[in-house]
JSON list of C-alpha atoms and ligand atoms in Angstrom, two decimals:
[
{"chain": "Y", "resi": 1, "resn": "UNK", "atom": "CA", "xyz": [-3.57, 20.03, 0.31]},
{"chain": "Y", "resi": 2, "resn": "UNK", "atom": "CA", "xyz": [-1.56, 20.31, 3.23]},
{"chain": "Y", "resi": 3, "resn": "UNK", "atom": "CA", "xyz": [-0.01, 16.88, 4.14]},
{"chain": "Y", "resi": 4, "resn": "UNK", "atom": "CA", "xyz": [1.88, 16.68, 7.37]},
{"chain": "Y", "resi": 5, "resn": "UNK", "atom": "CA", "xyz": [3.44, 13.38, 8.18]},
{"chain": "Y", "resi": 6, "resn": "UNK", "atom": "CA", "xyz": [5.22, 12.40, 11.74]},
{"chain": "Y", "resi": 7, "resn": "UNK", "atom": "CA", "xyz": [7.45, 9.18, 12.03]},
{"chain": "Y", "resi": 8, "resn": "UNK", "atom": "CA", "xyz": [8.49, 6.90, 14.04]},
{"chain": "Y", "resi": 9, "resn": "UNK", "atom": "CA", "xyz": [10.66, 3.89, 14.31]},
{"chain": "Y", "resi": 10, "resn": "UNK", "atom": "CA", "xyz": [10.61, 1.07, 16.47]},
{"chain": "Y", "resi": 11, "resn": "UNK", "atom": "CA", "xyz": [11.68, -2.65, 16.03]},
{"chain": "Y", "resi": 12, "resn": "UNK", "atom": "CA", "xyz": [9.09, -3.38, 13.51]},
{"chain": "Y", "resi": 13, "resn": "UNK", "atom": "CA", "xyz": [9.88, -0.57, 11.14]},
{"chain": "Y", "resi": 14, "resn": "UNK", "atom": "CA", "xyz": [8.65, 2.61, 10.76]},
{"chain": "Y", "resi": 15, "resn": "UNK", "atom": "CA", "xyz": [5.13, 4.07, 11.47]},
{"chain": "Y", "resi": 16, "resn": "UNK", "atom": "CA", "xyz": [4.05, 7.38, 9.71]},
{"chain": "Y", "resi": 17, "resn": "UNK", "atom": "CA", "xyz": [0.99, 9.15, 10.76]},
{"chain": "Y", "resi": 18, "resn": "UNK", "atom": "CA", "xyz": [-0.42, 11.23, 7.97]},
{"chain": "Y", "resi": 19, "resn": "UNK", "atom": "CA", "xyz": [-2.65, 14.32, 8.71]},
{"chain": "Y", "resi": 20, "resn": "UNK", "atom": "CA", "xyz": [-4.30, 16.35, 6.21]},
{"chain": "Y", "resi": 21, "resn": "UNK", "atom": "CA", "xyz": [-6.39, 18.84, 8.28]},
{"chain": "Y", "resi": 22, "resn": "UNK", "atom": "CA", "xyz": [-9.88, 16.96, 7.52]},
{"chain": "Y", "resi": 23, "resn": "UNK", "atom": "CA", "xyz": [-8.92, 13.13, 8.76]},
{"chain": "Y", "resi": 24, "resn": "UNK", "atom": "CA", "xyz": [-5.84, 10.92, 9.12]},
{"chain": "Y", "resi": 25, "resn": "UNK", "atom": "CA", "xyz": [-4.19, 7.88, 8.03]},
{"chain": "Y", "resi": 26, "resn": "UNK", "atom": "CA", "xyz": [-1.32, 5.79, 9.05]},
{"chain": "Y", "resi": 27, "resn": "UNK", "atom": "CA", "xyz": [1.10, 3.94, 6.99]},
{"chain": "Y", "resi": 28, "resn": "UNK", "atom": "CA", "xyz": [3.43, 0.91, 8.56]},
{"chain": "Y", "resi": 29, "resn": "UNK", "atom": "CA", "xyz": [6.86, 0.59, 6.80]},
{"chain": "Y", "resi": 30, "resn": "UNK", "atom": "CA", "xyz": [8.97, -2.14, 6.82]},
{"chain": "Y", "resi": 31, "resn": "UNK", "atom": "CA", "xyz": [11.61, -4.13, 4.21]},
{"chain": "Y", "resi": 32, "resn": "UNK", "atom": "CA", "xyz": [8.64, -6.17, 3.58]},
{"chain": "Y", "resi": 33, "resn": "UNK", "atom": "CA", "xyz": [6.84, -3.44, 2.11]},
{"chain": "Y", "resi": 34, "resn": "UNK", "atom": "CA", "xyz": [3.90, -1.15, 3.56]},
{"chain": "Y", "resi": 35, "resn": "UNK", "atom": "CA", "xyz": [0.46, -1.76, 5.60]},
{"chain": "Y", "resi": 36, "resn": "UNK", "atom": "CA", "xyz": [-1.92, 1.11, 4.90]},
{"chain": "Y", "resi": 37, "resn": "UNK", "atom": "CA", "xyz": [-4.37, 2.27, 7.92]},
{"chain": "Y", "resi": 38, "resn": "UNK", "atom": "CA", "xyz": [-7.42, 4.10, 6.18]},
{"chain": "Y", "resi": 39, "resn": "UNK", "atom": "CA", "xyz": [-7.13, 6.20, 3.18]},
{"chain": "Y", "resi": 40, "resn": "UNK", "atom": "CA", "xyz": [-8.95, 9.11, 3.80]},
{"chain": "Y", "resi": 41, "resn": "UNK", "atom": "CA", "xyz": [-11.65, 10.49, 1.48]},
{"chain": "Y", "resi": 42, "resn": "UNK", "atom": "CA", "xyz": [-12.20, 9.62, -2.18]},
{"chain": "Y", "resi": 43, "resn": "UNK", "atom": "CA", "xyz": [-10.55, 12.86, -3.07]},
{"chain": "Y", "resi": 44, "resn": "UNK", "atom": "CA", "xyz": [-7.61, 12.19, -1.00]},
{"chain": "Y", "resi": 45, "resn": "UNK", "atom": "CA", "xyz": [-6.38, 9.12, -3.26]},
{"chain": "Y", "resi": 46, "resn": "UNK", "atom": "CA", "xyz": [-3.53, 11.41, -4.82]},
{"chain": "Y", "resi": 47, "resn": "UNK", "atom": "CA", "xyz": [-2.67, 12.38, -1.41]},
{"chain": "Y", "resi": 48, "resn": "UNK", "atom": "CA", "xyz": [-2.47, 8.86, -0.22]},
{"chain": "Y", "resi": 49, "resn": "UNK", "atom": "CA", "xyz": [0.05, 8.18, -3.14]},
{"chain": "Y", "resi": 50, "resn": "UNK", "atom": "CA", "xyz": [1.53, 11.52, -2.22]},
{"chain": "Y", "resi": 51, "resn": "UNK", "atom": "CA", "xyz": [2.12, 10.66, 1.32]},
{"chain": "Y", "resi": 52, "resn": "UNK", "atom": "CA", "xyz": [3.92, 7.09, -0.32]},
{"chain": "Y", "resi": 53, "resn": "UNK", "atom": "CA", "xyz": [6.26, 9.08, -2.08]},
{"chain": "Y", "resi": 54, "resn": "UNK", "atom": "CA", "xyz": [7.30, 11.12, 0.53]},
{"chain": "Y", "resi": 55, "resn": "UNK", "atom": "CA", "xyz": [8.30, 8.14, 2.54]},
{"chain": "Y", "resi": 56, "resn": "UNK", "atom": "CA", "xyz": [10.22, 6.57, -0.09]},
{"chain": "Y", "resi": 57, "resn": "UNK", "atom": "CA", "xyz": [7.32, 4.28, -1.10]},
{"chain": "Y", "resi": 58, "resn": "UNK", "atom": "CA", "xyz": [5.23, 3.40, -3.99]},
{"chain": "Y", "resi": 59, "resn": "UNK", "atom": "CA", "xyz": [1.58, 1.96, -4.50]},
{"chain": "Y", "resi": 60, "resn": "UNK", "atom": "CA", "xyz": [2.94, -1.23, -5.61]},
{"chain": "Y", "resi": 61, "resn": "UNK", "atom": "CA", "xyz": [4.53, -1.79, -2.34]},
{"chain": "Y", "resi": 62, "resn": "UNK", "atom": "CA", "xyz": [1.24, -2.13, -0.34]},
{"chain": "Y", "resi": 63, "resn": "UNK", "atom": "CA", "xyz": [0.78, -5.30, 1.06]},
{"chain": "Y", "resi": 64, "resn": "UNK", "atom": "CA", "xyz": [-2.45, -4.80, 2.50]},
{"chain": "Y", "resi": 65, "resn": "UNK", "atom": "CA", "xyz": [-4.95, -2.11, 3.39]},
{"chain": "Y", "resi": 66, "resn": "UNK", "atom": "CA", "xyz": [-6.72, -2.31, 7.15]},
{"chain": "Y", "resi": 67, "resn": "UNK", "atom": "CA", "xyz": [-9.97, -0.35, 7.95]},
{"chain": "Y", "resi": 68, "resn": "UNK", "atom": "CA", "xyz": [-10.50, 1.36, 11.33]},
{"chain": "Y", "resi": 69, "resn": "UNK", "atom": "CA", "xyz": [-13.96, 1.49, 10.02]},
{"chain": "Y", "resi": 70, "resn": "UNK", "atom": "CA", "xyz": [-15.95, 1.77, 7.08]},
{"chain": "Y", "resi": 71, "resn": "UNK", "atom": "CA", "xyz": [-16.95, 5.49, 6.70]},
{"chain": "Y", "resi": 72, "resn": "UNK", "atom": "CA", "xyz": [-16.14, 7.22, 3.43]},
{"chain": "Y", "resi": 73, "resn": "UNK", "atom": "CA", "xyz": [-13.73, 9.75, 5.11]},
{"chain": "Y", "resi": 74, "resn": "UNK", "atom": "CA", "xyz": [-11.36, 6.37, 5.83]},
{"chain": "Y", "resi": 75, "resn": "UNK", "atom": "CA", "xyz": [-12.54, 3.99, 3.16]},
{"chain": "Y", "resi": 76, "resn": "UNK", "atom": "CA", "xyz": [-13.08, 6.36, 0.00]},
{"chain": "Y", "resi": 77, "resn": "UNK", "atom": "CA", "xyz": [-9.60, 6.96, -0.60]},
{"chain": "Y", "resi": 78, "resn": "UNK", "atom": "CA", "xyz": [-9.21, 3.22, -0.79]},
{"chain": "Y", "resi": 79, "resn": "UNK", "atom": "CA", "xyz": [-11.83, 2.74, -3.03]},
{"chain": "Y", "resi": 80, "resn": "UNK", "atom": "CA", "xyz": [-10.02, 5.04, -5.74]},
{"chain": "Y", "resi": 81, "resn": "UNK", "atom": "CA", "xyz": [-6.59, 3.55, -5.28]},
{"chain": "Y", "resi": 82, "resn": "UNK", "atom": "CA", "xyz": [-8.20, 0.30, -6.09]},
{"chain": "Y", "resi": 83, "resn": "UNK", "atom": "CA", "xyz": [-9.08, 1.19, -9.54]},
{"chain": "Y", "resi": 84, "resn": "UNK", "atom": "CA", "xyz": [-5.27, 1.22, -10.26]},
{"chain": "Y", "resi": 85, "resn": "UNK", "atom": "CA", "xyz": [-3.42, -1.30, -7.63]},
{"chain": "Y", "resi": 86, "resn": "UNK", "atom": "CA", "xyz": [-4.23, -4.31, -6.49]},
{"chain": "Y", "resi": 87, "resn": "UNK", "atom": "CA", "xyz": [-4.16, -5.02, -2.89]},
{"chain": "Y", "resi": 88, "resn": "UNK", "atom": "CA", "xyz": [-6.67, -6.59, -0.20]},
{"chain": "Y", "resi": 89, "resn": "UNK", "atom": "CA", "xyz": [-8.63, -4.69, 2.06]},
{"chain": "Y", "resi": 90, "resn": "UNK", "atom": "CA", "xyz": [-9.21, -6.04, 5.63]},
{"chain": "Y", "resi": 91, "resn": "UNK", "atom": "CA", "xyz": [-11.80, -5.22, 8.12]},
{"chain": "Y", "resi": 92, "resn": "UNK", "atom": "CA", "xyz": [-13.30, -6.21, 11.41]},
{"chain": "Y", "resi": 93, "resn": "UNK", "atom": "CA", "xyz": [-15.47, -9.48, 10.83]},
{"chain": "Y", "resi": 94, "resn": "UNK", "atom": "CA", "xyz": [-18.50, -6.99, 11.97]},
{"chain": "Y", "resi": 95, "resn": "UNK", "atom": "CA", "xyz": [-17.50, -4.26, 9.93]},
{"chain": "Y", "resi": 96, "resn": "UNK", "atom": "CA", "xyz": [-16.84, -5.93, 6.46]},
{"chain": "Y", "resi": 97, "resn": "UNK", "atom": "CA", "xyz": [-20.68, -5.88, 5.51]},
{"chain": "Y", "resi": 98, "resn": "UNK", "atom": "CA", "xyz": [-20.18, -1.96, 5.91]},
{"chain": "Y", "resi": 99, "resn": "UNK", "atom": "CA", "xyz": [-17.10, -2.04, 3.94]},
{"chain": "Y", "resi": 100, "resn": "UNK", "atom": "CA", "xyz": [-19.16, -3.87, 1.17]},
{"chain": "Y", "resi": 101, "resn": "UNK", "atom": "CA", "xyz": [-21.76, -1.28, 1.19]},
{"chain": "Y", "resi": 102, "resn": "UNK", "atom": "CA", "xyz": [-24.50, -3.95, 2.15]},
{"chain": "Y", "resi": 103, "resn": "UNK", "atom": "CA", "xyz": [-25.68, -1.42, 4.64]},
{"chain": "Y", "resi": 104, "resn": "UNK", "atom": "CA", "xyz": [-24.76, 2.24, 5.48]},
{"chain": "Y", "resi": 105, "resn": "UNK", "atom": "CA", "xyz": [-24.04, 3.36, 8.85]},
{"chain": "Y", "resi": 106, "resn": "UNK", "atom": "CA", "xyz": [-23.32, 6.87, 8.12]},
{"chain": "Y", "resi": 107, "resn": "UNK", "atom": "CA", "xyz": [-24.70, 10.11, 9.57]},
{"chain": "Y", "resi": 108, "resn": "UNK", "atom": "CA", "xyz": [-26.51, 11.53, 6.21]},
{"chain": "Y", "resi": 109, "resn": "UNK", "atom": "CA", "xyz": [-28.13, 14.88, 5.40]},
{"chain": "Y", "resi": 110, "resn": "UNK", "atom": "CA", "xyz": [-31.00, 14.56, 7.86]},
{"chain": "Y", "resi": 111, "resn": "UNK", "atom": "CA", "xyz": [-28.59, 13.64, 10.69]},
{"chain": "Y", "resi": 112, "resn": "UNK", "atom": "CA", "xyz": [-26.72, 16.50, 9.95]},
{"chain": "Y", "resi": 113, "resn": "UNK", "atom": "CA", "xyz": [-29.60, 19.05, 9.81]},
{"chain": "Y", "resi": 114, "resn": "UNK", "atom": "CA", "xyz": [-29.37, 19.73, 13.70]},
{"chain": "Y", "resi": 115, "resn": "UNK", "atom": "CA", "xyz": [-26.08, 21.23, 13.26]},
{"chain": "Y", "resi": 116, "resn": "UNK", "atom": "CA", "xyz": [-25.77, 22.20, 9.37]},
{"chain": "Y", "resi": 117, "resn": "UNK", "atom": "CA", "xyz": [-26.41, 25.65, 10.47]},
{"chain": "Y", "resi": 118, "resn": "UNK", "atom": "CA", "xyz": [-23.43, 26.18, 12.51]},
{"chain": "Y", "resi": 119, "resn": "UNK", "atom": "CA", "xyz": [-20.46, 28.15, 10.88]},
{"chain": "Y", "resi": 120, "resn": "UNK", "atom": "CA", "xyz": [-18.04, 25.45, 11.68]},
{"chain": "Y", "resi": 121, "resn": "UNK", "atom": "CA", "xyz": [-20.03, 22.51, 10.26]},
{"chain": "Y", "resi": 122, "resn": "UNK", "atom": "CA", "xyz": [-20.47, 24.59, 7.19]},
{"chain": "Y", "resi": 123, "resn": "UNK", "atom": "CA", "xyz": [-16.88, 25.28, 6.51]},
{"chain": "Y", "resi": 124, "resn": "UNK", "atom": "CA", "xyz": [-16.41, 21.57, 7.15]},
{"chain": "Y", "resi": 125, "resn": "UNK", "atom": "CA", "xyz": [-19.10, 20.56, 4.88]},
{"chain": "Y", "resi": 126, "resn": "UNK", "atom": "CA", "xyz": [-17.51, 22.80, 1.93]},
{"chain": "Y", "resi": 127, "resn": "UNK", "atom": "CA", "xyz": [-13.90, 21.06, 2.49]},
{"chain": "Y", "resi": 128, "resn": "UNK", "atom": "CA", "xyz": [-15.40, 17.31, 2.27]},
{"chain": "Y", "resi": 129, "resn": "UNK", "atom": "CA", "xyz": [-18.29, 17.68, -0.18]},
{"chain": "Y", "resi": 130, "resn": "UNK", "atom": "CA", "xyz": [-15.74, 18.16, -3.12]},
{"chain": "Y", "resi": 131, "resn": "UNK", "atom": "CA", "xyz": [-13.71, 15.20, -1.55]},
{"chain": "Y", "resi": 132, "resn": "UNK", "atom": "CA", "xyz": [-16.42, 12.99, -1.99]},
{"chain": "Y", "resi": 133, "resn": "UNK", "atom": "CA", "xyz": [-17.99, 12.66, 1.47]},
{"chain": "Y", "resi": 134, "resn": "UNK", "atom": "CA", "xyz": [-21.42, 11.94, -0.63]},
{"chain": "Y", "resi": 135, "resn": "UNK", "atom": "CA", "xyz": [-20.07, 8.99, -2.50]},
{"chain": "Y", "resi": 136, "resn": "UNK", "atom": "CA", "xyz": [-21.47, 5.73, -1.38]},
{"chain": "Y", "resi": 137, "resn": "UNK", "atom": "CA", "xyz": [-18.86, 2.87, -3.34]},
{"chain": "Y", "resi": 138, "resn": "UNK", "atom": "CA", "xyz": [-17.99, 0.21, -1.17]},
{"chain": "Y", "resi": 139, "resn": "UNK", "atom": "CA", "xyz": [-15.25, -2.32, -1.52]},
{"chain": "Y", "resi": 140, "resn": "UNK", "atom": "CA", "xyz": [-17.22, -5.73, -2.50]},
{"chain": "Y", "resi": 141, "resn": "UNK", "atom": "CA", "xyz": [-14.10, -8.08, -1.64]},
{"chain": "Y", "resi": 142, "resn": "UNK", "atom": "CA", "xyz": [-13.23, -6.56, 1.42]},
{"chain": "Y", "resi": 143, "resn": "UNK", "atom": "CA", "xyz": [-12.61, -9.20, 3.89]},
{"chain": "Y", "resi": 144, "resn": "UNK", "atom": "CA", "xyz": [-12.40, -10.20, 7.28]},
{"chain": "Y", "resi": 145, "resn": "UNK", "atom": "CA", "xyz": [-8.64, -10.16, 9.13]},
{"chain": "Y", "resi": 146, "resn": "UNK", "atom": "CA", "xyz": [-7.50, -12.78, 11.12]},
{"chain": "Y", "resi": 147, "resn": "UNK", "atom": "CA", "xyz": [-3.78, -12.69, 12.20]},
{"chain": "Y", "resi": 148, "resn": "UNK", "atom": "CA", "xyz": [-2.48, -9.24, 11.15]},
{"chain": "Y", "resi": 149, "resn": "UNK", "atom": "CA", "xyz": [1.13, -10.38, 12.07]},
{"chain": "Y", "resi": 150, "resn": "UNK", "atom": "CA", "xyz": [2.38, -11.25, 8.72]},
{"chain": "Y", "resi": 151, "resn": "UNK", "atom": "CA", "xyz": [1.87, -7.51, 7.72]},
{"chain": "Y", "resi": 152, "resn": "UNK", "atom": "CA", "xyz": [4.41, -4.85, 7.50]},
{"chain": "Y", "resi": 153, "resn": "UNK", "atom": "CA", "xyz": [4.39, -3.12, 10.81]},
{"chain": "Y", "resi": 154, "resn": "UNK", "atom": "CA", "xyz": [2.67, -6.23, 12.62]},
{"chain": "Y", "resi": 155, "resn": "UNK", "atom": "CA", "xyz": [-0.27, -4.36, 13.45]},
{"chain": "Y", "resi": 156, "resn": "UNK", "atom": "CA", "xyz": [-2.65, -5.80, 16.52]},
{"chain": "Y", "resi": 157, "resn": "UNK", "atom": "CA", "xyz": [-6.25, -5.28, 16.37]},
{"chain": "Y", "resi": 158, "resn": "UNK", "atom": "CA", "xyz": [-8.30, -3.89, 18.86]},
{"chain": "Y", "resi": 159, "resn": "UNK", "atom": "CA", "xyz": [-12.13, -4.41, 18.63]},
{"chain": "Y", "resi": 160, "resn": "UNK", "atom": "CA", "xyz": [-13.44, -0.99, 19.68]},
{"chain": "Y", "resi": 161, "resn": "UNK", "atom": "CA", "xyz": [-17.37, -1.25, 18.44]},
{"chain": "Y", "resi": 162, "resn": "UNK", "atom": "CA", "xyz": [-19.61, 1.48, 19.07]},
{"chain": "Y", "resi": 163, "resn": "UNK", "atom": "CA", "xyz": [-18.51, 4.35, 16.31]},
{"chain": "Y", "resi": 164, "resn": "UNK", "atom": "CA", "xyz": [-19.70, 1.67, 14.01]},
{"chain": "Y", "resi": 165, "resn": "UNK", "atom": "CA", "xyz": [-20.59, -1.80, 15.09]},
{"chain": "Y", "resi": 166, "resn": "UNK", "atom": "CA", "xyz": [-17.53, -3.49, 13.74]},
{"chain": "Y", "resi": 167, "resn": "UNK", "atom": "CA", "xyz": [-15.06, -0.35, 14.62]},
{"chain": "Y", "resi": 168, "resn": "UNK", "atom": "CA", "xyz": [-11.26, -1.59, 15.52]},
{"chain": "Y", "resi": 169, "resn": "UNK", "atom": "CA", "xyz": [-8.36, -0.06, 16.79]},
{"chain": "Y", "resi": 170, "resn": "UNK", "atom": "CA", "xyz": [-4.74, -1.34, 16.27]},
{"chain": "Y", "resi": 171, "resn": "UNK", "atom": "CA", "xyz": [-1.74, -1.53, 18.38]},
{"chain": "Y", "resi": 172, "resn": "UNK", "atom": "CA", "xyz": [1.41, -0.44, 16.33]},
{"chain": "Y", "resi": 173, "resn": "UNK", "atom": "CA", "xyz": [4.86, 0.31, 16.65]},
{"chain": "Y", "resi": 174, "resn": "UNK", "atom": "CA", "xyz": [5.81, -2.81, 18.97]},
{"chain": "Y", "resi": 175, "resn": "UNK", "atom": "CA", "xyz": [3.19, -1.58, 21.40]},
{"chain": "Y", "resi": 176, "resn": "UNK", "atom": "CA", "xyz": [4.25, 2.27, 21.57]},
{"chain": "Y", "resi": 177, "resn": "UNK", "atom": "CA", "xyz": [1.13, 3.64, 19.59]},
{"chain": "Y", "resi": 178, "resn": "UNK", "atom": "CA", "xyz": [-2.48, 3.33, 18.97]},
{"chain": "Y", "resi": 179, "resn": "UNK", "atom": "CA", "xyz": [-4.17, 3.98, 15.82]},
{"chain": "Y", "resi": 180, "resn": "UNK", "atom": "CA", "xyz": [-7.74, 4.98, 17.37]},
{"chain": "Y", "resi": 181, "resn": "UNK", "atom": "CA", "xyz": [-9.45, 5.64, 14.40]},
{"chain": "Y", "resi": 182, "resn": "UNK", "atom": "CA", "xyz": [-12.86, 7.54, 15.18]},
{"chain": "Y", "resi": 183, "resn": "UNK", "atom": "CA", "xyz": [-13.23, 5.90, 18.66]},
{"chain": "Y", "resi": 184, "resn": "UNK", "atom": "CA", "xyz": [-11.18, 8.14, 20.12]},
{"chain": "Y", "resi": 185, "resn": "UNK", "atom": "CA", "xyz": [-10.04, 11.44, 18.41]},
{"chain": "Y", "resi": 186, "resn": "UNK", "atom": "CA", "xyz": [-7.95, 14.48, 19.21]},
{"chain": "Y", "resi": 187, "resn": "UNK", "atom": "CA", "xyz": [-9.90, 16.96, 17.36]},
{"chain": "Y", "resi": 188, "resn": "UNK", "atom": "CA", "xyz": [-12.15, 17.65, 14.68]},
{"chain": "Y", "resi": 189, "resn": "UNK", "atom": "CA", "xyz": [-13.11, 20.68, 12.07]},
{"chain": "Y", "resi": 190, "resn": "UNK", "atom": "CA", "xyz": [-16.45, 21.12, 13.81]},
{"chain": "Y", "resi": 191, "resn": "UNK", "atom": "CA", "xyz": [-15.18, 21.74, 16.87]},
{"chain": "Y", "resi": 192, "resn": "UNK", "atom": "CA", "xyz": [-12.89, 24.02, 18.72]},
{"chain": "Y", "resi": 193, "resn": "UNK", "atom": "CA", "xyz": [-11.95, 21.51, 21.57]},
{"chain": "Y", "resi": 194, "resn": "UNK", "atom": "CA", "xyz": [-8.81, 20.09, 21.25]},
{"chain": "Y", "resi": 195, "resn": "UNK", "atom": "CA", "xyz": [-7.13, 17.09, 23.06]},
{"chain": "Y", "resi": 196, "resn": "UNK", "atom": "CA", "xyz": [-8.96, 13.37, 23.45]},
{"chain": "Y", "resi": 197, "resn": "UNK", "atom": "CA", "xyz": [-12.63, 13.35, 23.05]},
{"chain": "Y", "resi": 198, "resn": "UNK", "atom": "CA", "xyz": [-15.25, 11.07, 21.73]},
{"chain": "Y", "resi": 199, "resn": "UNK", "atom": "CA", "xyz": [-17.49, 12.17, 18.50]},
{"chain": "Y", "resi": 200, "resn": "UNK", "atom": "CA", "xyz": [-20.44, 13.48, 18.87]},
{"chain": "Y", "resi": 201, "resn": "UNK", "atom": "CA", "xyz": [-23.70, 10.82, 18.76]},
{"chain": "Y", "resi": 202, "resn": "UNK", "atom": "CA", "xyz": [-24.71, 12.47, 15.18]},
{"chain": "Y", "resi": 203, "resn": "UNK", "atom": "CA", "xyz": [-21.67, 10.73, 14.11]},
{"chain": "Y", "resi": 204, "resn": "UNK", "atom": "CA", "xyz": [-21.63, 7.48, 16.49]},
{"chain": "Y", "resi": 205, "resn": "UNK", "atom": "CA", "xyz": [-23.55, 4.38, 16.14]},
{"chain": "Y", "resi": 206, "resn": "UNK", "atom": "CA", "xyz": [-23.51, 3.50, 19.67]},
{"chain": "Y", "resi": 207, "resn": "UNK", "atom": "CA", "xyz": [-22.08, 6.26, 21.85]},
{"chain": "Y", "resi": 208, "resn": "UNK", "atom": "CA", "xyz": [-22.65, 4.31, 25.22]},
{"chain": "Y", "resi": 209, "resn": "UNK", "atom": "CA", "xyz": [-20.43, 1.15, 23.59]},
{"chain": "Y", "resi": 210, "resn": "UNK", "atom": "CA", "xyz": [-17.79, 3.57, 22.21]},
{"chain": "Y", "resi": 211, "resn": "UNK", "atom": "CA", "xyz": [-17.23, 4.72, 25.71]},
{"chain": "Y", "resi": 212, "resn": "UNK", "atom": "CA", "xyz": [-16.99, 1.28, 27.46]},
{"chain": "Y", "resi": 213, "resn": "UNK", "atom": "CA", "xyz": [-14.42, -0.15, 24.75]},
{"chain": "Y", "resi": 214, "resn": "UNK", "atom": "CA", "xyz": [-12.32, 2.78, 24.90]},
{"chain": "Y", "resi": 215, "resn": "UNK", "atom": "CA", "xyz": [-11.14, 0.43, 28.00]},
{"chain": "Y", "resi": 216, "resn": "UNK", "atom": "CA", "xyz": [-9.72, -1.49, 25.22]},
{"chain": "Y", "resi": 217, "resn": "UNK", "atom": "CA", "xyz": [-7.30, 1.10, 24.13]},
{"chain": "Y", "resi": 218, "resn": "UNK", "atom": "CA", "xyz": [-6.81, 1.92, 27.64]},
{"chain": "Y", "resi": 219, "resn": "UNK", "atom": "CA", "xyz": [-5.31, -1.23, 28.91]},
{"chain": "Y", "resi": 220, "resn": "UNK", "atom": "CA", "xyz": [-2.33, -1.05, 25.89]},
{"chain": "Y", "resi": 221, "resn": "UNK", "atom": "CA", "xyz": [-0.68, 1.27, 28.12]},
{"chain": "Y", "resi": 222, "resn": "UNK", "atom": "CA", "xyz": [0.58, 2.60, 24.75]},
{"chain": "Y", "resi": 223, "resn": "UNK", "atom": "CA", "xyz": [2.37, 6.26, 25.02]},
{"chain": "Y", "resi": 224, "resn": "UNK", "atom": "CA", "xyz": [1.18, 7.74, 21.72]},
{"chain": "Y", "resi": 225, "resn": "UNK", "atom": "CA", "xyz": [-2.09, 8.37, 20.29]},
{"chain": "Y", "resi": 226, "resn": "UNK", "atom": "CA", "xyz": [-2.79, 8.34, 16.56]},
{"chain": "Y", "resi": 227, "resn": "UNK", "atom": "CA", "xyz": [-6.50, 9.45, 15.68]},
{"chain": "Y", "resi": 228, "resn": "UNK", "atom": "CA", "xyz": [-8.65, 9.29, 12.80]},
{"chain": "Y", "resi": 229, "resn": "UNK", "atom": "CA", "xyz": [-9.07, 12.92, 13.45]},
{"chain": "Y", "resi": 230, "resn": "UNK", "atom": "CA", "xyz": [-6.72, 15.75, 15.30]},
{"chain": "Y", "resi": 231, "resn": "UNK", "atom": "CA", "xyz": [-3.42, 15.72, 16.21]},
{"chain": "Y", "resi": 232, "resn": "UNK", "atom": "CA", "xyz": [-1.08, 13.11, 17.20]},
{"chain": "Y", "resi": 233, "resn": "UNK", "atom": "CA", "xyz": [-1.28, 13.01, 21.25]},
{"chain": "Y", "resi": 234, "resn": "UNK", "atom": "CA", "xyz": [1.60, 11.83, 23.01]},
{"chain": "Y", "resi": 235, "resn": "UNK", "atom": "CA", "xyz": [1.12, 10.59, 26.45]},
{"chain": "Y", "resi": 236, "resn": "UNK", "atom": "CA", "xyz": [-0.17, 7.42, 27.99]},
{"chain": "Y", "resi": 237, "resn": "UNK", "atom": "CA", "xyz": [-3.43, 6.33, 26.10]},
{"chain": "Y", "resi": 238, "resn": "UNK", "atom": "CA", "xyz": [-5.07, 5.94, 29.47]},
{"chain": "Y", "resi": 239, "resn": "UNK", "atom": "CA", "xyz": [-4.97, 9.00, 29.65]},
{"chain": "Y", "resi": 240, "resn": "UNK", "atom": "CA", "xyz": [-6.31, 10.20, 26.82]},
{"chain": "Y", "resi": 241, "resn": "UNK", "atom": "CA", "xyz": [-9.16, 7.62, 27.29]},
{"chain": "Y", "resi": 242, "resn": "UNK", "atom": "CA", "xyz": [-9.70, 9.31, 30.74]},
{"chain": "Y", "resi": 243, "resn": "UNK", "atom": "CA", "xyz": [-9.77, 12.78, 29.25]},
{"chain": "Y", "resi": 244, "resn": "UNK", "atom": "CA", "xyz": [-12.62, 12.19, 26.61]},
{"chain": "Y", "resi": 245, "resn": "UNK", "atom": "CA", "xyz": [-14.57, 9.95, 29.16]},
{"chain": "Y", "resi": 246, "resn": "UNK", "atom": "CA", "xyz": [-14.48, 12.77, 31.39]},
{"chain": "Y", "resi": 247, "resn": "UNK", "atom": "CA", "xyz": [-15.77, 15.49, 28.66]},
{"chain": "Y", "resi": 248, "resn": "UNK", "atom": "CA", "xyz": [-18.56, 13.42, 27.47]},
{"chain": "H", "resi": 1, "resn": "LIG", "atom": "ZN1", "xyz": [-13.94, 9.78, 10.19]}
]
């Protein structure tokens, strides 16, 4: 599996953006250990371990994992890792029940039917189904985060409901970068569009709400966007938000 890691250094340690072509995750690393933000599809668990190895860390150094949201492409790898390793998993208070799979707020086969004929979508499905895209396992003891400043990298949660009802972005790297999850992405296997954009309504619980809450990302004045899908994007995140909103 192709694994690309972009790293930056700040006062709070290192921020590593890991991209696989289908989905991304982020590792915050300090002398106290690592904080994971998301963990890919279930089939990405070995790739998460590989990404830790490549930055000189191991799974025993995971102090906690944070979820941007509880879709299978962000939570699945963490479910698998937790079968072997112990660490806490935190999500926004409004996302915890989703992470525990008390309900599932994700596009199913019927939801995808209108676009499933498109070659890009077919190719995407042929990639993600072997990665465990249909897996419905959750994390029974996922808990809501309160303060996160004690964790490696000192992430700060930015509530960004819309993509899911408890979606959260995170300000990292001492305010330099935003981990935007799926509230704001820069590309996706199902589209040829590059650059900041919102995921389509099929994949988004409440597209209007998502568009509104992007302001919470814009006001951070961070200079780097680390999205859930697509490439790392450099520039003022306010410009990224404006571009995404203008392309809706
Ligand atoms: Zn996603």
